[in-house]
């Protein structure tokens, strides 16, 4: 019952001075093994063959509260580890209830049944029992199906990381920010960061772990081998290392810390840098008609991450698609004009810079455009530059009025 006898014996010895009545009871390692649970209702502590009332119900309650709790267990599979269960375990250990939890790696159901929460193994998804596997053929859950109120644009089948993030992500983010920045997030910021971390990290891990292709049909023009899942996999033993691999759990812990650090970096970036940019974009959108009567040109007070905020604020204000260009100060003698893309990661824009300018620079661009101070226009036409604000604004207006060929 008591597990490691020596450990429990040490624990009880620490408790004795606090509860004098216990000191009168014969005490040994053997009694430690026979020690039963406190029954406040009957005000007794049970032993193997006899019982004796030795403390009040209040003392019993204090006794129970003061005893070190049994260490919780997080179960996952052994063998080759992957980014999803590494991150799932890391996220769980950021929560107070699992902060000191032991990670148990096994595929033995008897071992897993003794765990308090199981991820990425066991063939069961049951939130009420804290079983979070996604490999069974009956599992087709996505963030949208489990959290429809979030209106996520993604319908990627969840991995164990996605499952844990779905249910614990907001609490994990709150704990990370509280520990690292010593601040409490308001509800709007928390919800925005939660969605952004899923879009910018968890979704990718879900897709890679489930073998979801990035596009339908055709062969990719190049391969990406430096994503987080690939980097985490480098901690696994290689094919010609001895079996069982040396330092197996140590490798798992190093990989978990590596993946966890990237997760924390994402969270802190979105909280400290990405979210505060929203106010800058909101002002630019509110003032757009004072920049140009069309309302299609925005000016940022200072450069910041603006694209996702723009798309969301456009929906709030029912002006989706109206903004075509954004101008901002980059550095001395360098103003930029950037085209609003259809999606944040896309180079396909709502309206490109004038076609005759593309790939042209400096004096030649001044001649072609007729605009003083023009310095460059990218060959695809998604960004350009000028020495002054007035010149950058003129380039945006001219491109707005230009007809596409």
Short mmCIF file of C-alpha atoms in Angstrom, two decimals:
data_model
loop_
_atom_site.label_atom_id
_atom_site.label_comp_id
_atom_site.label_asym_id
_atom_site.label_seq_id
_atom_site.Cartn_x
_atom_site.Cartn_y
_atom_site.Cartn_z
CA UNK A 1 0.00 0.00 0.00
CA UNK A 2 2.69 2.47 0.94
CA UNK A 3 5.01 1.84 -2.02
CA UNK A 4 8.55 2.59 -1.02
CA UNK A 5 8.61 1.75 2.71
CA UNK A 6 11.71 3.77 3.55
CA UNK A 7 10.29 6.84 1.85
CA UNK A 8 6.96 6.56 3.67
CA UNK A 9 8.70 5.85 6.98
CA UNK A 10 10.66 9.09 6.58
CA UNK A 11 7.48 11.01 5.80
CA UNK A 12 5.63 9.74 8.87
CA UNK A 13 8.60 10.54 11.11
CA UNK A 14 8.43 14.15 9.96
CA UNK A 15 4.74 14.28 10.85
CA UNK A 16 5.01 12.81 14.39
CA UNK A 17 6.25 15.94 16.21
CA UNK A 18 3.24 17.87 14.90
CA UNK A 19 0.72 15.32 16.19
CA UNK A 20 1.68 14.18 19.74
CA UNK A 21 -1.04 11.52 19.95
CA UNK A 22 0.58 9.67 17.08
CA UNK A 23 3.82 9.49 19.03
CA UNK A 24 2.19 7.20 21.57
CA UNK A 25 1.46 4.60 18.91
CA UNK A 26 4.08 1.90 18.33
CA UNK A 27 5.80 3.05 15.16
CA UNK A 28 8.07 1.17 12.78
CA UNK A 29 8.60 0.44 9.14
CA UNK A 30 6.20 -2.49 9.59
CA UNK A 31 3.50 -0.17 10.91
CA UNK A 32 4.16 2.15 7.99
CA UNK A 33 3.16 -0.67 5.65
CA UNK A 34 0.02 -1.36 7.67
CA UNK A 35 -0.99 2.28 7.87
CA UNK A 36 -4.48 2.89 6.50
CA UNK A 37 -6.29 6.03 5.46
CA UNK A 38 -7.82 8.58 7.82
CA UNK A 39 -11.56 8.17 8.33
CA UNK A 40 -12.76 11.51 9.70
CA UNK A 41 -16.28 10.21 10.02
CA UNK A 42 -15.25 7.54 12.54
CA UNK A 43 -12.33 9.55 13.94
CA UNK A 44 -9.93 6.67 13.64
CA UNK A 45 -6.80 5.49 11.94
CA UNK A 46 -7.07 1.89 10.84
CA UNK A 47 -4.34 -0.68 11.23
CA UNK A 48 -4.29 -4.21 9.88
CA UNK A 49 -6.14 -5.96 12.73
CA UNK A 50 -7.30 -3.23 15.08
CA UNK A 51 -8.40 0.39 15.18
CA UNK A 52 -8.06 3.06 17.80
CA UNK A 53 -9.44 6.58 18.09
CA UNK A 54 -6.36 8.74 18.50
CA UNK A 55 -7.27 12.16 17.06
CA UNK A 56 -10.19 14.49 16.52
CA UNK A 57 -11.70 15.09 13.10
CA UNK A 58 -9.95 18.47 12.92
CA UNK A 59 -6.61 16.84 13.69
CA UNK A 60 -7.33 14.19 11.10
CA UNK A 61 -8.07 16.83 8.49
CA UNK A 62 -4.87 18.72 9.31
CA UNK A 63 -2.95 15.44 9.23
CA UNK A 64 -4.29 14.59 5.78
CA UNK A 65 -3.64 18.10 4.43
CA UNK A 66 -0.06 18.16 5.77
CA UNK A 67 0.99 14.82 4.27
CA UNK A 68 2.94 15.02 1.01
CA UNK A 69 0.63 13.94 -1.81
CA UNK A 70 1.51 11.01 -4.02
CA UNK A 71 3.31 12.14 -7.16
CA UNK A 72 1.02 12.23 -10.18
CA UNK A 73 1.97 10.31 -13.32
CA UNK A 74 1.82 11.40 -16.96
CA UNK A 75 1.82 8.38 -19.25
CA UNK A 76 3.10 8.28 -22.82
CA UNK A 77 4.65 5.65 -25.08
CA UNK A 78 8.23 4.44 -24.92
CA UNK A 79 10.57 3.94 -27.88
CA UNK A 80 10.99 6.63 -30.55
CA UNK A 81 9.49 9.90 -29.34
CA UNK A 82 7.88 12.60 -31.43
CA UNK A 83 7.29 16.30 -31.18
CA UNK A 84 3.61 15.97 -30.27
CA UNK A 85 3.98 13.95 -27.06
CA UNK A 86 7.08 15.92 -26.08
CA UNK A 87 5.09 19.14 -26.26
CA UNK A 88 2.02 17.55 -24.65
CA UNK A 89 4.10 16.48 -21.64
CA UNK A 90 5.84 19.86 -21.45
CA UNK A 91 2.55 21.76 -21.49
CA UNK A 92 1.04 19.59 -18.78
CA UNK A 93 4.07 20.14 -16.55
CA UNK A 94 3.53 23.92 -16.74
CA UNK A 95 0.28 23.47 -14.82
CA UNK A 96 0.32 23.51 -11.00
CA UNK A 97 -1.44 20.14 -10.79
CA UNK A 98 1.18 18.42 -12.96
CA UNK A 99 4.25 20.53 -12.20
CA UNK A 100 6.00 17.72 -10.33
CA UNK A 101 4.37 14.84 -12.20
CA UNK A 102 6.50 11.87 -13.19
CA UNK A 103 6.56 10.92 -16.87
CA UNK A 104 6.04 7.21 -17.37
CA UNK A 105 6.90 5.84 -20.82
CA UNK A 106 5.31 2.50 -21.64
CA UNK A 107 2.94 0.73 -24.01
CA UNK A 108 1.78 -1.67 -21.31
CA UNK A 109 -1.88 -0.89 -20.59
CA UNK A 110 -1.52 -2.09 -16.99
CA UNK A 111 1.20 0.51 -16.45
CA UNK A 112 -0.77 3.21 -18.28
CA UNK A 113 -3.90 2.45 -16.24
CA UNK A 114 -2.00 3.55 -13.15
CA UNK A 115 -1.25 6.97 -14.68
CA UNK A 116 -3.34 10.03 -13.90
CA UNK A 117 -3.25 11.29 -17.49
CA UNK A 118 -2.13 9.53 -20.69
CA UNK A 119 -1.09 11.15 -23.98
CA UNK A 120 -0.32 9.71 -27.43
CA UNK A 121 -0.79 6.07 -26.46
CA UNK A 122 -3.50 3.70 -25.26
CA UNK A 123 -5.95 3.92 -28.17
CA UNK A 124 -8.44 6.04 -26.22
CA UNK A 125 -9.67 9.61 -26.28
CA UNK A 126 -11.78 10.24 -23.21
CA UNK A 127 -11.53 13.66 -21.65
CA UNK A 128 -13.38 12.60 -18.50
CA UNK A 129 -10.66 10.01 -17.83
CA UNK A 130 -7.81 12.22 -19.11
CA UNK A 131 -6.92 9.84 -21.93
CA UNK A 132 -5.62 11.74 -24.96
CA UNK A 133 -4.60 9.40 -27.77
CA UNK A 134 -5.31 10.18 -31.42
CA UNK A 135 -4.06 7.09 -33.27
CA UNK A 136 -7.29 5.06 -33.22
CA UNK A 137 -9.23 4.90 -36.47
CA UNK A 138 -12.34 6.35 -34.85
CA UNK A 139 -10.57 9.59 -33.94
CA UNK A 140 -11.21 12.51 -36.30
CA UNK A 141 -11.35 15.46 -33.94
CA UNK A 142 -10.05 18.91 -34.86
CA UNK A 143 -9.81 22.15 -32.95
CA UNK A 144 -12.98 23.21 -34.75
CA UNK A 145 -14.94 20.12 -33.76
CA UNK A 146 -13.94 20.31 -30.07
CA UNK A 147 -13.89 24.11 -29.70
CA UNK A 148 -16.31 25.42 -32.38
CA UNK A 149 -16.64 28.75 -30.58
CA UNK A 150 -13.08 29.63 -31.68
CA UNK A 151 -13.96 29.63 -35.41
CA UNK A 152 -10.52 28.31 -36.33
CA UNK A 153 -9.74 28.35 -40.06
CA UNK A 154 -8.01 24.96 -39.73
CA UNK A 155 -9.55 21.52 -39.90
CA UNK A 156 -6.43 19.51 -39.17
CA UNK A 157 -6.79 16.24 -37.26
CA UNK A 158 -5.35 16.79 -33.77
CA UNK A 159 -2.23 15.12 -32.44
CA UNK A 160 -1.67 14.55 -28.73
CA UNK A 161 -0.15 18.05 -28.54
CA UNK A 162 -3.26 19.47 -30.19
CA UNK A 163 -5.54 17.57 -27.82
CA UNK A 164 -3.73 18.77 -24.72
CA UNK A 165 -3.58 22.30 -26.12
CA UNK A 166 -7.31 22.23 -26.95
CA UNK A 167 -8.29 21.64 -23.33
CA UNK A 168 -5.37 23.01 -21.32
CA UNK A 169 -3.81 25.59 -23.66
CA UNK A 170 -5.29 28.73 -22.15
CA UNK A 171 -4.28 27.69 -18.65
CA UNK A 172 -0.80 26.75 -19.88
CA UNK A 173 -0.35 30.15 -21.55
CA UNK A 174 -1.56 31.92 -18.42
CA UNK A 175 0.92 30.02 -16.26
CA UNK A 176 3.87 30.59 -18.62
CA UNK A 177 3.19 34.33 -18.80
CA UNK A 178 2.67 34.58 -15.06
CA UNK A 179 5.96 32.82 -14.39
CA UNK A 180 8.04 34.57 -17.05
CA UNK A 181 6.53 38.06 -17.15
CA UNK A 182 4.73 38.22 -13.80
CA UNK A 183 1.56 39.57 -15.40
CA UNK A 184 -2.02 38.36 -15.67
CA UNK A 185 -3.49 38.34 -19.18
CA UNK A 186 -6.89 39.85 -19.82
CA UNK A 187 -9.48 37.69 -21.56
CA UNK A 188 -9.09 39.30 -25.01
CA UNK A 189 -5.32 38.94 -25.05
CA UNK A 190 -5.46 35.36 -23.76
CA UNK A 191 -7.96 34.28 -26.40
CA UNK A 192 -6.00 35.98 -29.20
CA UNK A 193 -2.67 34.49 -28.10
CA UNK A 194 -4.27 31.07 -27.69
CA UNK A 195 -5.49 31.12 -31.29
CA UNK A 196 -2.23 32.56 -32.57
CA UNK A 197 -0.11 29.86 -30.91
CA UNK A 198 -2.34 27.22 -32.44
CA UNK A 199 -2.10 28.83 -35.90
CA UNK A 200 1.64 29.44 -35.66
CA UNK A 201 2.84 26.24 -34.00
CA UNK A 202 0.39 23.59 -32.79
CA UNK A 203 -1.40 23.25 -36.13
CA UNK A 204 1.91 22.47 -37.86
CA UNK A 205 2.77 19.79 -35.29
CA UNK A 206 -0.71 18.26 -35.66
CA UNK A 207 -0.41 18.14 -39.44
CA UNK A 208 3.10 16.69 -39.52
CA UNK A 209 2.35 14.04 -36.91
CA UNK A 210 -0.79 12.97 -38.79
CA UNK A 211 0.89 13.05 -42.21
CA UNK A 212 -1.34 15.78 -43.64
CA UNK A 213 0.05 17.14 -46.97
CA UNK A 214 0.47 20.90 -47.33
CA UNK A 215 -1.31 20.85 -50.69
CA UNK A 216 -3.25 18.48 -52.86
CA UNK A 217 -1.61 16.89 -55.88
CA UNK A 218 1.77 17.46 -57.50
CA UNK A 219 5.23 17.21 -56.06
CA UNK A 220 6.70 19.88 -53.78
CA UNK A 221 9.29 22.16 -55.32
CA UNK A 222 11.48 21.77 -52.24
CA UNK A 223 11.47 19.97 -48.91
CA UNK A 224 11.44 21.57 -45.46
CA UNK A 225 13.56 19.50 -43.07
CA UNK A 226 14.23 22.06 -40.35
CA UNK A 227 10.76 22.27 -38.80
CA UNK A 228 10.35 21.71 -35.07
CA UNK A 229 9.18 18.11 -35.43
CA UNK A 230 12.32 17.25 -37.40
CA UNK A 231 14.59 19.04 -34.94
CA UNK A 232 12.98 17.28 -31.97
CA UNK A 233 13.46 13.95 -33.73
CA UNK A 234 17.23 14.48 -33.79
CA UNK A 235 17.32 13.60 -30.10
CA UNK A 236 16.21 10.04 -30.85
CA UNK A 237 18.84 7.31 -31.17
CA UNK A 238 20.00 6.53 -34.71
CA UNK A 239 19.50 3.16 -36.31
CA UNK A 240 22.92 1.70 -35.49
CA UNK A 241 23.05 2.59 -31.80
CA UNK A 242 22.85 -0.28 -29.30
CA UNK A 243 19.52 -1.56 -28.04
CA UNK A 244 18.14 -0.45 -25.69
CA UNK A 245 19.47 3.02 -26.49
CA UNK A 246 21.64 4.56 -23.77
CA UNK A 247 20.26 7.47 -21.76
CA UNK A 248 16.80 6.99 -23.28
CA UNK A 249 14.89 9.04 -20.68
CA UNK A 250 17.60 11.72 -20.61
CA UNK A 251 17.19 12.16 -24.38
CA UNK A 252 13.44 12.44 -23.96
CA UNK A 253 13.88 15.12 -21.30
CA UNK A 254 16.34 17.10 -23.44
CA UNK A 255 14.00 16.95 -26.42
CA UNK A 256 11.06 17.98 -24.24
CA UNK A 257 12.99 20.97 -22.93
CA UNK A 258 13.98 21.93 -26.49
CA UNK A 259 10.40 21.78 -27.76
CA UNK A 260 9.14 23.49 -24.62
CA UNK A 261 11.55 26.38 -25.04
CA UNK A 262 10.22 27.04 -28.53
CA UNK A 263 6.67 26.93 -27.22
CA UNK A 264 7.50 29.42 -24.47
CA UNK A 265 9.29 31.68 -26.97
CA UNK A 266 6.17 31.71 -29.16
CA UNK A 267 3.87 32.53 -26.26
CA UNK A 268 6.07 35.33 -24.94
CA UNK A 269 6.57 36.84 -28.39
CA UNK A 270 2.85 36.96 -29.04
CA UNK A 271 2.16 38.48 -25.61
CA UNK A 272 4.99 41.03 -25.56
CA UNK A 273 5.25 42.00 -29.23
CA UNK A 274 2.40 40.77 -31.40
CA UNK A 275 -0.58 41.68 -29.24
CA UNK A 276 0.46 45.30 -28.44
CA UNK A 277 0.68 45.94 -32.20
CA UNK A 278 -3.10 45.68 -32.41
CA UNK A 279 -3.60 49.24 -31.15
CA UNK A 280 -1.22 50.60 -33.81
CA UNK A 281 -3.13 48.83 -36.57
CA UNK A 282 -6.46 49.92 -35.11
CA UNK A 283 -5.36 53.58 -35.26
CA UNK A 284 -4.10 53.18 -38.82
CA UNK A 285 -7.40 51.69 -39.90
CA UNK A 286 -9.39 54.41 -38.13
CA UNK A 287 -7.31 57.18 -39.76
CA UNK A 288 -7.13 55.73 -43.27
CA UNK A 289 -9.46 58.29 -44.85
CA UNK A 290 -7.19 61.13 -43.69
CA UNK A 291 -4.27 59.52 -45.55
CA UNK A 292 -6.17 59.18 -48.83
CA UNK A 293 -9.82 59.69 -49.70
CA UNK A 294 -10.08 56.12 -51.00
CA UNK A 295 -9.40 54.67 -47.54
CA UNK A 296 -7.19 52.12 -49.27
CA UNK A 297 -3.86 53.34 -47.82
CA UNK A 298 -2.89 52.86 -44.19
CA UNK A 299 -0.01 54.54 -42.37
CA UNK A 300 1.49 52.84 -39.32
CA UNK A 301 2.77 55.02 -36.47
CA UNK A 302 5.68 52.58 -36.37
CA UNK A 303 6.35 49.28 -38.04
CA UNK A 304 4.88 46.29 -36.22
CA UNK A 305 3.32 42.88 -36.93
CA UNK A 306 0.18 44.14 -38.65
CA UNK A 307 -1.33 41.61 -41.05
CA UNK A 308 -3.37 39.34 -38.78
CA UNK A 309 -4.60 42.32 -36.78
CA UNK A 310 -5.69 44.06 -39.97
CA UNK A 311 -7.72 41.09 -41.17
CA UNK A 312 -9.50 40.72 -37.83
CA UNK A 313 -10.15 44.44 -37.38
CA UNK A 314 -11.48 44.69 -40.95
CA UNK A 315 -14.06 42.03 -40.06
CA UNK A 316 -15.02 43.89 -36.88
CA UNK A 317 -15.52 47.14 -38.81
CA UNK A 318 -17.06 45.49 -41.90
CA UNK A 319 -14.39 46.91 -44.25
CA UNK A 320 -12.83 43.66 -45.47
CA UNK A 321 -10.65 44.10 -48.54
CA UNK A 322 -10.64 47.91 -48.65
CA UNK A 323 -7.02 48.39 -47.53
CA UNK A 324 -4.58 47.84 -50.39
CA UNK A 325 -1.31 49.38 -49.19
CA UNK A 326 0.48 50.11 -45.94
CA UNK A 327 3.20 52.74 -45.64
CA UNK A 328 5.60 53.07 -42.73
CA UNK A 329 8.92 54.57 -41.68
CA UNK A 330 11.67 51.97 -41.84
CA UNK A 331 14.77 54.05 -41.04
CA UNK A 332 16.32 57.42 -41.97
CA UNK A 333 15.72 58.13 -45.66
CA UNK A 334 13.81 54.89 -46.05
CA UNK A 335 10.01 54.74 -46.20
CA UNK A 336 8.32 51.55 -47.32
CA UNK A 337 5.15 50.75 -49.25
CA UNK A 338 3.94 47.21 -48.78
CA UNK A 339 0.94 45.65 -50.45
CA UNK A 340 -1.72 43.95 -48.32
CA UNK A 341 -1.58 40.21 -49.10
CA UNK A 342 -4.64 38.02 -49.45
CA UNK A 343 -3.37 35.98 -46.50
CA UNK A 344 -0.66 36.80 -43.99
CA UNK A 345 1.87 34.31 -45.37
CA UNK A 346 0.99 34.90 -49.00
CA UNK A 347 2.82 36.94 -51.62
CA UNK A 348 -0.38 37.23 -53.64
CA UNK A 349 -1.65 40.72 -52.90
CA UNK A 350 -4.93 42.59 -53.15
CA UNK A 351 -3.25 45.05 -55.51
CA UNK A 352 0.43 45.04 -56.47
CA UNK A 353 2.60 48.10 -57.10
CA UNK A 354 2.52 49.43 -60.66
CA UNK A 355 3.78 46.81 -63.10
CA UNK A 356 6.30 49.01 -65.02
CA UNK A 357 8.19 49.62 -61.76
CA UNK A 358 8.81 46.00 -60.81
CA UNK A 359 12.47 45.07 -60.52
CA UNK A 360 13.56 48.66 -61.19
CA UNK A 361 15.73 50.70 -58.79
CA UNK A 362 16.99 54.21 -57.93
CA UNK A 363 17.36 56.76 -60.76
CA UNK A 364 15.81 54.44 -63.31
CA UNK A 365 12.77 53.95 -61.05
CA UNK A 366 12.49 57.73 -60.58
CA UNK A 367 12.43 58.09 -64.36
CA UNK A 368 9.92 55.30 -64.95
CA UNK A 369 7.56 56.32 -62.13
CA UNK A 370 7.99 60.06 -62.27
CA UNK A 371 8.19 60.10 -58.48
CA UNK A 372 11.17 61.73 -56.75
CA UNK A 373 12.97 59.69 -54.11
CA UNK A 374 11.86 56.28 -55.39
CA UNK A 375 14.52 53.73 -54.44
CA UNK A 376 13.26 50.30 -55.41
CA UNK A 377 10.33 48.11 -56.33
CA UNK A 378 10.56 44.36 -55.78
CA UNK A 379 10.38 42.31 -58.96
CA UNK A 380 7.08 40.77 -57.84
CA UNK A 381 5.66 44.19 -56.95
CA UNK A 382 4.71 43.41 -53.34
CA UNK A 383 6.98 46.06 -51.73
CA UNK A 384 8.74 49.27 -52.68
CA UNK A 385 10.69 52.12 -51.11
CA UNK A 386 11.14 55.87 -51.16
CA UNK A 387 13.39 58.37 -49.39
CA UNK A 388 10.43 60.32 -47.95
CA UNK A 389 6.93 59.82 -46.60
CA UNK A 390 5.48 62.03 -49.31
CA UNK A 391 7.23 59.96 -51.99
CA UNK A 392 6.04 56.68 -50.50
CA UNK A 393 2.47 57.98 -50.36
CA UNK A 394 2.68 59.12 -54.00
CA UNK A 395 3.89 55.63 -55.01
CA UNK A 396 0.94 54.05 -53.21
CA UNK A 397 -1.58 56.45 -54.82
CA UNK A 398 -0.11 55.96 -58.30
CA UNK A 399 -0.23 52.17 -57.95
CA UNK A 400 -3.79 52.38 -56.65
CA UNK A 401 -4.81 54.29 -59.75
CA UNK A 402 -2.80 52.15 -62.15
CA UNK A 403 -4.59 49.56 -64.25
CA UNK A 404 -3.34 45.99 -64.23
CA UNK A 405 -2.08 44.71 -67.56
#
